[in-house]
Short mmCIF file of C-alpha atoms in Angstrom, two decimals:
data_model
loop_
_atom_site.label_atom_id
_atom_site.label_comp_id
_atom_site.label_asym_id
_atom_site.label_seq_id
_atom_site.Cartn_x
_atom_site.Cartn_y
_atom_site.Cartn_z
CA MET A 1176 -3.86 -7.62 14.74
CA SER A 1177 -5.12 -9.67 11.82
CA ASP A 1178 -4.31 -13.35 11.60
CA THR A 1179 -0.96 -12.83 9.92
CA LYS A 1180 0.11 -16.44 10.42
CA ALA A 1181 -2.50 -17.49 7.90
CA SER A 1182 -1.67 -14.82 5.35
CA LYS A 1183 0.20 -15.39 2.12
CA PRO A 1184 3.98 -15.07 2.50
CA VAL A 1185 5.37 -11.92 0.95
CA GLN A 1186 8.88 -10.80 0.16
CA MET A 1187 10.65 -9.68 3.29
CA ALA A 1188 11.74 -6.06 3.64
CA PHE A 1189 15.16 -7.07 4.93
CA ASN A 1190 16.92 -10.04 6.45
CA TRP A 1191 16.29 -10.04 10.21
CA GLU A 1192 19.27 -12.31 10.87
CA ALA A 1193 21.69 -10.70 8.41
CA GLY A 1194 24.76 -9.07 9.82
CA VAL A 1195 24.02 -5.59 8.46
CA LYS A 1196 26.36 -3.05 9.98
CA PRO A 1197 24.24 -0.54 11.91
CA GLN A 1198 24.75 3.17 11.47
CA GLY A 1199 23.61 6.17 13.47
CA PRO A 1200 21.95 5.92 16.90
CA GLY A 1201 21.88 2.35 18.09
CA ALA A 1202 24.95 1.39 16.08
CA ARG A 1203 26.93 -1.60 17.33
CA GLY A 1204 23.57 -3.33 17.80
CA ASP A 1205 23.05 -1.67 21.20
CA SER A 1206 19.68 -0.49 22.41
CA LEU A 1207 19.18 3.18 21.67
CA ALA A 1208 18.08 3.54 25.27
CA ALA A 1209 21.68 2.97 26.27
CA ARG A 1210 22.97 5.94 24.26
CA GLU A 1211 22.97 9.59 25.21
CA PRO A 1212 23.02 12.18 22.45
CA THR A 1213 25.45 15.07 22.51
CA GLU A 1214 22.53 17.32 21.53
CA ARG A 1215 18.80 17.20 22.14
CA PRO A 1216 17.29 16.78 18.68
CA MET A 1217 13.68 17.86 18.17
CA PHE A 1218 11.04 15.28 17.40
CA SER A 1219 10.08 15.21 13.73
CA GLU A 1220 6.82 14.44 11.96
CA HIS A 1221 8.39 11.25 10.62
CA LEU A 1222 9.00 9.39 13.85
CA MET A 1223 7.28 6.25 12.57
CA GLU A 1224 9.89 5.96 9.84
CA GLU A 1225 12.63 6.38 12.41
CA VAL A 1226 11.09 3.84 14.78
CA PHE A 1227 10.80 1.17 12.12
CA GLU A 1228 14.11 1.86 10.39
CA ARG A 1229 16.03 -1.38 9.98
CA HIS A 1230 18.94 -0.69 12.35
CA ASN A 1231 16.59 0.36 15.14
CA LEU A 1232 14.54 -2.80 14.58
CA HIS A 1233 17.64 -5.00 14.65
CA ALA A 1234 18.61 -3.45 18.00
CA ALA A 1235 15.05 -3.93 19.30
CA LEU A 1236 14.98 -7.58 18.24
CA LYS A 1237 18.32 -8.18 19.94
CA GLN A 1238 17.01 -6.63 23.17
CA VAL A 1239 13.72 -8.54 23.13
CA ARG A 1240 15.55 -11.83 22.66
CA ALA A 1241 17.99 -10.96 25.44
CA ASN A 1242 15.09 -10.17 27.80
CA LYS A 1243 13.51 -13.57 27.02
CA GLY A 1244 10.23 -13.70 28.92
CA SER A 1245 7.12 -15.85 28.63
CA PRO A 1246 4.90 -16.06 25.55
CA GLY A 1247 1.81 -13.85 25.35
CA VAL A 1248 -1.72 -14.89 24.48
CA ASP A 1249 -0.64 -16.17 21.03
CA GLY A 1250 1.82 -18.65 22.56
CA MET A 1251 4.76 -17.47 20.42
CA SER A 1252 8.17 -17.55 22.14
CA VAL A 1253 11.00 -15.08 21.56
CA ASP A 1254 12.97 -17.82 19.80
CA GLU A 1255 10.19 -18.19 17.22
CA LEU A 1256 10.01 -14.46 16.52
CA PRO A 1257 12.80 -14.12 13.88
CA ASP A 1258 11.32 -16.81 11.63
CA PHE A 1259 7.85 -15.28 12.00
CA LEU A 1260 9.19 -11.85 11.04
CA LYS A 1261 10.92 -13.16 7.91
CA VAL A 1262 7.51 -14.03 6.50
CA HIS A 1263 5.07 -11.59 8.04
CA TRP A 1264 6.97 -8.37 8.78
CA PRO A 1265 6.12 -6.54 5.49
CA GLU A 1266 2.39 -7.03 6.13
CA ILE A 1267 2.71 -5.92 9.76
CA LYS A 1268 4.75 -2.90 8.71
CA ASP A 1269 2.08 -1.85 6.19
CA GLN A 1270 -0.55 -2.10 8.92
CA LEU A 1271 1.58 0.04 11.24
CA PHE A 1272 2.03 2.79 8.69
CA ASP A 1273 -1.56 2.89 7.46
CA GLY A 1274 -2.94 2.87 11.02
CA THR A 1275 -4.78 -0.46 10.84
CA TYR A 1276 -2.49 -2.43 13.15
CA GLN A 1277 -4.25 -3.71 16.26
CA PRO A 1278 -2.12 -4.72 19.26
CA GLN A 1279 -2.99 -8.14 20.59
CA MET A 1280 -4.41 -8.72 24.04
CA ILE A 1281 -2.13 -8.71 27.05
CA LYS A 1282 -1.93 -11.77 29.28
CA ARG A 1283 -2.19 -10.88 32.95
CA VAL A 1284 -0.29 -12.80 35.60
CA GLU A 1285 -0.03 -12.10 39.31
CA ILE A 1286 3.13 -12.47 41.36
CA PRO A 1287 3.63 -11.99 45.12
CA LYS A 1288 4.76 -8.58 46.34
CA PRO A 1289 7.84 -8.82 48.59
CA GLY A 1290 6.84 -8.36 52.22
CA SER A 1291 3.14 -8.17 51.43
CA GLN A 1292 0.14 -10.43 50.99
CA ASP A 1293 -0.93 -8.41 47.95
CA LYS A 1294 -0.26 -9.52 44.40
CA ARG A 1295 1.52 -7.48 41.74
CA LYS A 1296 -0.30 -7.56 38.41
CA LEU A 1297 2.00 -8.00 35.43
CA GLY A 1298 1.00 -7.78 31.79
CA ILE A 1299 2.72 -9.99 29.24
CA PRO A 1300 2.36 -8.67 25.67
CA CYS A 1301 2.86 -10.96 22.68
CA VAL A 1302 6.44 -11.01 21.43
CA ILE A 1303 5.62 -9.10 18.23
CA ASP A 1304 4.15 -6.30 20.35
CA ARG A 1305 7.17 -6.40 22.63
CA LEU A 1306 9.34 -5.87 19.57
CA ILE A 1307 7.30 -2.91 18.36
CA GLN A 1308 7.20 -1.34 21.82
CA GLN A 1309 10.94 -1.81 22.23
CA ALA A 1310 11.56 -0.08 18.89
CA ILE A 1311 9.37 2.85 19.99
CA LEU A 1312 11.09 2.99 23.37
CA GLN A 1313 14.56 3.21 21.85
CA VAL A 1314 13.71 6.25 19.76
CA LEU A 1315 11.65 8.10 22.36
CA GLN A 1316 13.95 7.46 25.29
CA TRP A 1317 17.06 8.44 23.39
CA ARG A 1318 15.54 11.85 22.70
CA TRP A 1319 13.40 12.34 25.80
CA ASP A 1320 15.68 11.10 28.57
CA PRO A 1321 18.03 14.15 28.63
CA THR A 1322 15.03 16.33 29.52
CA PHE A 1323 14.10 14.31 32.61
CA SER A 1324 15.05 15.52 36.07
CA GLU A 1325 18.57 14.98 37.36
CA PHE A 1326 17.00 13.49 40.48
CA SER A 1327 14.96 10.82 38.70
CA TYR A 1328 16.79 7.48 38.79
CA GLY A 1329 14.36 4.72 37.82
CA PHE A 1330 14.21 3.06 34.39
CA ARG A 1331 16.79 5.36 32.86
CA PRO A 1332 20.02 4.46 31.05
CA GLY A 1333 23.12 4.98 33.15
CA ARG A 1334 21.14 5.43 36.37
CA SER A 1335 20.48 3.03 39.22
CA ALA A 1336 18.83 2.50 42.57
CA HIS A 1337 22.24 2.80 44.22
CA GLN A 1338 22.60 6.32 42.86
CA ALA A 1339 19.20 7.24 44.27
CA VAL A 1340 20.15 5.89 47.72
CA ALA A 1341 23.50 7.74 47.61
CA GLN A 1342 21.68 10.98 46.72
CA ALA A 1343 19.34 10.51 49.68
CA GLN A 1344 22.37 9.95 51.91
CA ALA A 1345 23.93 13.18 50.63
CA TYR A 1346 20.83 15.13 51.67
CA LEU A 1347 21.03 13.67 55.17
CA GLU A 1348 24.67 14.68 55.48
CA GLN A 1349 23.67 18.24 54.53
CA GLY A 1350 21.26 18.35 57.47
CA TYR A 1351 18.01 17.50 55.74
CA ASP A 1352 17.21 14.71 58.15
CA VAL A 1353 13.42 14.48 57.81
CA VAL A 1354 11.96 12.60 54.88
CA VAL A 1355 8.58 13.05 53.23
CA ASP A 1356 8.04 9.51 51.97
CA ILE A 1357 5.28 9.49 49.35
CA ASP A 1358 3.80 6.20 48.17
CA LEU A 1359 1.48 6.25 45.15
CA GLU A 1360 -1.43 3.84 45.38
CA LYS A 1361 -1.46 1.31 42.51
CA PHE A 1362 0.38 3.80 40.33
CA PHE A 1363 0.72 1.67 37.20
CA ASP A 1364 -3.01 0.88 37.31
CA GLN A 1365 -4.10 4.49 37.88
CA VAL A 1366 -2.29 6.42 35.13
CA CYS A 1367 -4.78 8.62 33.29
CA HIS A 1368 -4.59 7.84 29.57
CA ASP A 1369 -5.78 11.26 28.44
CA ARG A 1370 -3.24 13.13 30.56
CA LEU A 1371 -0.44 10.82 29.43
CA MET A 1372 -1.35 11.16 25.76
CA SER A 1373 -1.55 14.93 26.18
CA ARG A 1374 1.98 14.97 27.58
CA LEU A 1375 3.24 12.81 24.72
CA ALA A 1376 1.48 14.96 22.10
CA GLU A 1377 3.37 18.02 23.35
CA ARG A 1378 6.58 16.49 22.02
CA ILE A 1379 5.45 13.99 19.37
CA PRO A 1380 3.94 15.55 16.22
CA ASP A 1381 3.58 12.19 14.42
CA LYS A 1382 -0.09 11.30 14.93
CA ARG A 1383 0.47 7.76 13.63
CA LEU A 1384 2.83 7.05 16.52
CA LEU A 1385 0.47 8.63 19.04
CA LYS A 1386 -2.36 6.43 17.78
CA LEU A 1387 -0.18 3.34 18.09
CA ILE A 1388 0.83 4.18 21.68
CA ARG A 1389 -2.80 4.78 22.64
CA GLY A 1390 -3.62 1.42 21.09
CA TYR A 1391 -1.13 -0.23 23.45
CA LEU A 1392 -2.60 1.61 26.44
CA GLN A 1393 -6.09 0.43 25.55
CA ALA A 1394 -5.22 -3.13 24.52
CA GLY A 1395 -7.49 -5.68 26.16
CA ILE A 1396 -6.20 -7.61 29.16
CA LEU A 1397 -6.89 -11.34 29.39
CA ALA A 1398 -7.27 -12.30 33.06
CA GLU A 1399 -8.66 -15.66 34.19
CA GLY A 1400 -10.45 -16.18 30.90
CA LEU A 1401 -12.10 -12.76 30.86
CA VAL A 1402 -11.12 -9.78 28.70
CA ILE A 1403 -10.85 -6.42 30.49
CA GLN A 1404 -10.81 -3.14 28.56
CA PRO A 1405 -8.59 -0.79 30.61
CA GLU A 1406 -9.66 2.84 31.01
CA THR A 1407 -6.57 3.80 33.02
CA GLY A 1408 -3.09 2.43 33.66
CA THR A 1409 -0.06 1.24 31.79
CA PRO A 1410 0.63 -2.50 32.24
CA GLN A 1411 3.74 -3.45 34.17
CA GLY A 1412 5.73 -5.88 32.07
CA SER A 1413 5.58 -4.10 28.72
CA PRO A 1414 8.77 -2.44 27.38
CA LEU A 1415 7.11 0.99 27.10
CA SER A 1416 5.55 1.04 30.57
CA PRO A 1417 8.61 2.23 32.57
CA PHE A 1418 9.30 5.05 30.12
CA LEU A 1419 5.66 6.16 30.14
CA SER A 1420 5.68 6.18 33.94
CA ASN A 1421 8.61 8.59 33.85
CA VAL A 1422 6.75 10.82 31.39
CA VAL A 1423 3.84 10.99 33.83
CA LEU A 1424 5.93 11.60 36.94
CA ASP A 1425 8.30 14.05 35.25
CA GLU A 1426 5.59 16.62 35.88
CA LEU A 1427 5.94 15.91 39.60
CA ASP A 1428 9.73 16.20 39.35
CA LYS A 1429 9.48 19.57 37.61
CA GLU A 1430 7.08 20.82 40.27
CA LEU A 1431 9.43 19.77 43.06
CA GLU A 1432 12.35 21.45 41.30
CA ALA A 1433 10.34 24.65 40.82
CA ARG A 1434 9.60 24.70 44.56
CA GLY A 1435 13.27 24.21 45.37
CA HIS A 1436 12.81 20.87 47.15
CA ARG A 1437 15.57 18.33 47.66
CA PHE A 1438 14.23 15.02 46.44
CA CYS A 1439 15.02 11.79 44.67
CA ARG A 1440 12.63 9.55 42.81
CA TYR A 1441 12.92 5.97 41.61
CA ALA A 1442 9.86 4.94 39.58
CA ASP A 1443 6.87 5.67 41.85
CA ASP A 1444 8.98 5.91 45.04
CA SER A 1445 9.43 9.62 45.82
CA ASN A 1446 11.33 10.95 48.82
CA ILE A 1447 11.57 14.65 49.67
CA TYR A 1448 14.08 15.79 52.31
CA VAL A 1449 13.50 18.73 54.64
CA ARG A 1450 15.00 20.03 57.88
CA SER A 1451 12.06 19.72 60.28
CA MET A 1452 8.94 17.68 60.96
CA ARG A 1453 6.83 20.83 60.66
CA ALA A 1454 8.17 21.55 57.19
CA GLY A 1455 7.71 17.90 56.25
CA LYS A 1456 4.03 17.88 57.17
CA ARG A 1457 3.46 21.07 55.21
CA VAL A 1458 5.21 19.61 52.15
CA MET A 1459 3.31 16.33 52.44
CA ALA A 1460 -0.05 18.13 52.42
CA SER A 1461 0.90 20.40 49.53
CA ILE A 1462 2.44 17.74 47.28
CA SER A 1463 -0.38 15.30 48.00
CA ARG A 1464 -2.85 17.89 46.71
CA PHE A 1465 -0.75 18.38 43.58
CA ILE A 1466 -0.62 14.63 42.91
CA THR A 1467 -4.35 14.20 43.44
CA LYS A 1468 -5.65 17.25 41.59
CA ARG A 1469 -3.06 17.77 38.85
CA LEU A 1470 -1.78 14.27 38.12
CA LYS A 1471 -5.08 12.51 38.90
CA LEU A 1472 -3.24 9.91 40.98
CA LYS A 1473 -3.80 8.68 44.54
CA VAL A 1474 -1.45 8.90 47.49
CA ASN A 1475 -1.45 5.81 49.68
CA GLU A 1476 -1.86 7.48 53.06
CA SER A 1477 -1.26 4.27 55.02
CA LYS A 1478 2.20 3.82 53.47
CA SER A 1479 3.20 7.48 53.16
CA ALA A 1480 4.72 9.31 56.12
CA VAL A 1481 6.82 12.18 57.41
CA ASP A 1482 9.55 10.68 59.56
CA HIS A 1483 13.27 10.40 60.23
CA PRO A 1484 15.01 8.37 57.52
CA GLN A 1485 16.29 5.73 59.94
CA ASN A 1486 12.66 4.77 60.53
CA ARG A 1487 11.85 4.41 56.83
CA SER A 1488 13.17 2.33 53.96
CA PHE A 1489 14.07 3.50 50.46
CA LEU A 1490 14.73 0.91 47.77
CA GLY A 1491 15.56 -1.72 50.39
CA PHE A 1492 17.94 0.52 52.36
CA SER A 1493 17.70 2.65 55.46
CA PHE A 1494 20.19 4.83 57.33
CA THR A 1495 21.80 4.84 60.74
CA GLY A 1496 20.50 7.38 63.24
CA GLY A 1497 22.21 9.72 65.65
CA LYS A 1498 24.31 12.83 65.05
CA SER A 1499 27.27 10.99 63.54
CA ALA A 1500 27.70 10.47 59.80
CA LYS A 1501 24.71 8.72 58.26
CA ARG A 1502 25.59 5.28 56.95
CA ARG A 1503 23.64 3.10 54.58
CA LYS A 1504 22.16 -0.03 56.11
CA ILE A 1505 19.87 -2.78 54.91
CA ALA A 1506 16.24 -2.09 55.79
CA PRO A 1507 14.72 -4.48 58.36
CA LYS A 1508 12.06 -5.77 55.95
CA ALA A 1509 14.70 -6.51 53.33
CA LEU A 1510 16.71 -8.45 55.92
CA ALA A 1511 13.62 -10.40 56.97
CA ARG A 1512 12.88 -11.34 53.34
CA PHE A 1513 16.48 -12.42 52.87
CA LYS A 1514 16.43 -14.69 55.92
CA ALA A 1515 13.11 -16.20 54.92
CA ARG A 1516 14.51 -17.06 51.49
CA VAL A 1517 17.72 -18.55 52.91
CA LYS A 1518 15.70 -20.67 55.34
CA GLU A 1519 13.67 -21.96 52.43
CA LEU A 1520 16.80 -22.83 50.43
CA THR A 1521 18.48 -24.57 53.40
CA ARG A 1522 15.57 -26.66 54.67
CA ARG A 1523 16.80 -29.86 56.30
CA ASN A 1524 14.15 -32.12 54.76
CA GLN A 1525 14.55 -31.33 51.07
CA GLY A 1526 16.50 -34.50 50.20
CA ARG A 1527 19.36 -32.72 48.43
CA SER A 1528 23.06 -33.02 49.13
CA LEU A 1529 24.97 -30.19 50.78
CA GLY A 1530 26.78 -29.48 47.51
CA GLN A 1531 23.51 -29.13 45.58
CA VAL A 1532 22.08 -26.82 48.23
CA ILE A 1533 25.20 -24.62 48.13
CA ILE A 1534 25.03 -24.29 44.33
CA THR A 1535 21.43 -23.03 44.46
CA LEU A 1536 22.05 -20.89 47.54
CA SER A 1537 25.16 -19.24 46.07
CA THR A 1538 23.25 -18.18 42.97
CA TYR A 1539 20.81 -16.32 45.19
CA LEU A 1540 23.54 -14.90 47.44
CA ARG A 1541 25.53 -13.60 44.48
CA GLY A 1542 22.61 -11.54 43.19
CA TRP A 1543 21.63 -10.35 46.66
CA ARG A 1544 25.19 -9.28 47.45
CA GLY A 1545 25.40 -7.43 44.14
CA TYR A 1546 22.61 -5.15 45.32
CA PHE A 1547 22.75 -5.05 49.11
CA GLY A 1548 26.54 -5.12 49.25
CA PHE A 1549 26.11 -1.37 48.76
CA CYS A 1550 25.36 -1.08 52.48
CA GLN A 1551 27.97 0.40 54.83
CA THR A 1552 27.38 -1.92 57.79
CA SER A 1553 29.88 -4.69 57.14
CA LYS A 1554 29.22 -6.35 60.51
CA VAL A 1555 25.69 -7.18 59.37
CA LEU A 1556 27.08 -9.01 56.33
CA ARG A 1557 29.62 -10.90 58.45
CA ASP A 1558 26.88 -11.93 60.88
CA LEU A 1559 24.73 -13.13 57.99
CA ASP A 1560 27.65 -15.18 56.65
CA SER A 1561 28.06 -16.82 60.05
CA TRP A 1562 24.32 -17.52 60.29
CA ILE A 1563 24.23 -19.08 56.81
CA ARG A 1564 27.16 -21.39 57.59
CA ARG A 1565 25.47 -22.46 60.80
CA ARG A 1566 22.33 -23.38 58.92
CA LEU A 1567 24.39 -25.44 56.47
CA ARG A 1568 26.12 -27.23 59.34
CA CYS A 1569 22.66 -28.11 60.69
CA LEU A 1570 21.72 -29.49 57.32
CA GLN A 1571 24.86 -31.58 57.01
CA TRP A 1572 24.65 -32.86 60.59
CA LYS A 1573 21.10 -34.05 60.10
CA GLN A 1574 21.99 -35.75 56.82
CA TRP A 1575 24.75 -37.76 58.53
CA LYS A 1576 21.92 -39.12 60.76
CA VAL A 1577 23.56 -41.83 62.94
CA TYR A 1578 26.46 -42.01 65.38
CA ARG A 1579 28.71 -44.22 63.24
CA ARG A 1580 28.36 -42.02 60.13
CA ARG A 1581 28.84 -38.81 62.10
CA LYS A 1582 31.98 -40.06 63.84
CA ALA A 1583 33.50 -41.32 60.57
CA GLU A 1584 32.78 -38.03 58.78
CA LEU A 1585 34.30 -35.98 61.59
CA ILE A 1586 37.47 -38.09 61.66
CA LYS A 1587 37.73 -37.85 57.86
CA ARG A 1588 37.73 -34.08 58.22
CA GLY A 1589 40.62 -34.03 60.70
CA ILE A 1590 38.88 -34.23 64.06
CA ASN A 1591 40.71 -36.45 66.56
CA PRO A 1592 38.86 -39.70 67.40
CA GLU A 1593 38.12 -38.80 71.01
CA LEU A 1594 36.48 -35.47 70.14
CA ALA A 1595 34.74 -37.12 67.19
CA HIS A 1596 33.28 -39.75 69.52
CA THR A 1597 31.92 -37.28 72.10
CA THR A 1598 30.57 -35.01 69.39
CA ALA A 1599 28.85 -37.77 67.44
CA PHE A 1600 27.43 -39.30 70.63
CA SER A 1601 25.75 -36.06 71.73
CA GLU A 1602 21.96 -35.97 71.84
CA LYS A 1603 21.70 -32.23 71.25
CA GLY A 1604 19.61 -31.01 68.32
CA PRO A 1605 21.16 -29.95 64.99
CA TRP A 1606 21.04 -26.20 65.72
CA ARG A 1607 22.96 -26.55 69.00
CA MET A 1608 25.34 -29.10 67.46
CA SER A 1609 26.20 -26.71 64.63
CA HIS A 1610 27.80 -24.39 67.17
CA ILE A 1611 30.02 -26.81 69.11
CA PRO A 1612 33.78 -27.05 68.37
CA GLY A 1613 33.86 -30.50 66.79
CA VAL A 1614 31.32 -29.63 64.09
CA GLN A 1615 32.68 -26.11 63.57
CA MET A 1616 36.22 -27.39 63.04
CA ALA A 1617 35.12 -30.13 60.66
CA LEU A 1618 32.87 -27.78 58.66
CA ASN A 1619 34.91 -24.62 58.96
CA ASN A 1620 34.90 -21.50 56.81
CA GLN A 1621 37.56 -22.84 54.46
CA PHE A 1622 35.47 -25.98 53.90
CA PHE A 1623 32.54 -23.89 52.71
CA ASP A 1624 34.85 -21.75 50.57
CA ARG A 1625 36.06 -24.90 48.81
CA MET A 1626 32.43 -25.95 48.32
CA GLY A 1627 31.82 -22.67 46.46
CA LEU A 1628 29.68 -20.89 49.05
CA ILE A 1629 29.47 -17.16 48.35
CA ARG A 1630 30.52 -14.87 51.18
CA LEU A 1631 28.38 -11.75 51.53
CA SER A 1632 31.15 -9.86 53.28
CA ALA A 1633 33.72 -10.52 50.53
CA HIS A 1634 34.70 -7.52 48.41
CA HIS A 1635 32.56 -5.34 50.61
CA ARG A 1636 32.17 -1.83 49.29
CA ILE A 1637 32.22 1.02 51.79
#
């Protein structure tokens, strides 16, 4: 993109902050991605006009600001975007329509992958490009989403990971108790641009929009001071990337449907359910060939497997084994990550009061419970609650430090002086002390409830 900050201010096309009442798709200021049409309208040759229509742009701006996020390579924050648009949008819009707009470079950052030593590469576009991509997404997804498979659950309005897990559970209850678990190797980095653009061109007749999307796919990536020109891939972190991944993998979904397979897919996690190990191995070989030869993607053989579902994890969940009804449970790796995070938040040497620790811990527990509370093994949640309280008792006991302080605190919390004396005088370590009656009664469940500690087993959903 040209240096629009230095250009001469021109009259704005419309007021970005004005309270114009939206009409049509995206009305009420909602993202168009959140709406489902009653019909499936055909794409027109004037999609660019629809993408950059004022109500769609207002909805896109609202969504970009709600998503927040870090600045891109230009350093502009989402809060600075409205003022920038008031001055420079007409020039940018002219560039978009005459095909001279150049997306800015993408800033690459790396974050740890849960349960792995590998790093996940994220791309952070500049906020102006996030706005443009969001506007494109809203129009394309609103029209394209109804054509996606019923068994595709990732990055789609009104669909969730919980629905995907419930669908997998339904297959198990029908007797399809062998899973073909397919993991795609570095999927977002391996997407073939030509194949993706070919798929888009089948539905999008507006060549201006196609050129703009290709420009985003080929935008340079700034990593550690070097600029990389990508030949494949769609950067994770951009608004369009999840939608484009579904366009690519919809071809896999349609193939699985044509073969009559029972499957569910969430982003690049695909599980196919069959009745026997023999059938599973046959399906694995056949679908792997399709992915490699037709989609030009790679199957990660070390992470893919044909196995019983209780031995695999899907979106952080697994299932109980045996012939009885299959129940959702939290996958072992997800439990291990949870415990590691709680241990980090409840370290005994962090120099923070118990109340401060509980505030931070409860924020994490609330989000974790919102997702993993979907499990059907309530005893696991109750055991985790007990373990968390024990760790907090350890923390508090260590912070009281000396006999006199410990005895006084126990008496203040209703423990009789004799028991307070013997408890405070003990030379046992904090972990063992956290489990003896004097400490448990002083720092009981109701005490932690009053402190605001979130219970994982509360409002448990079966």
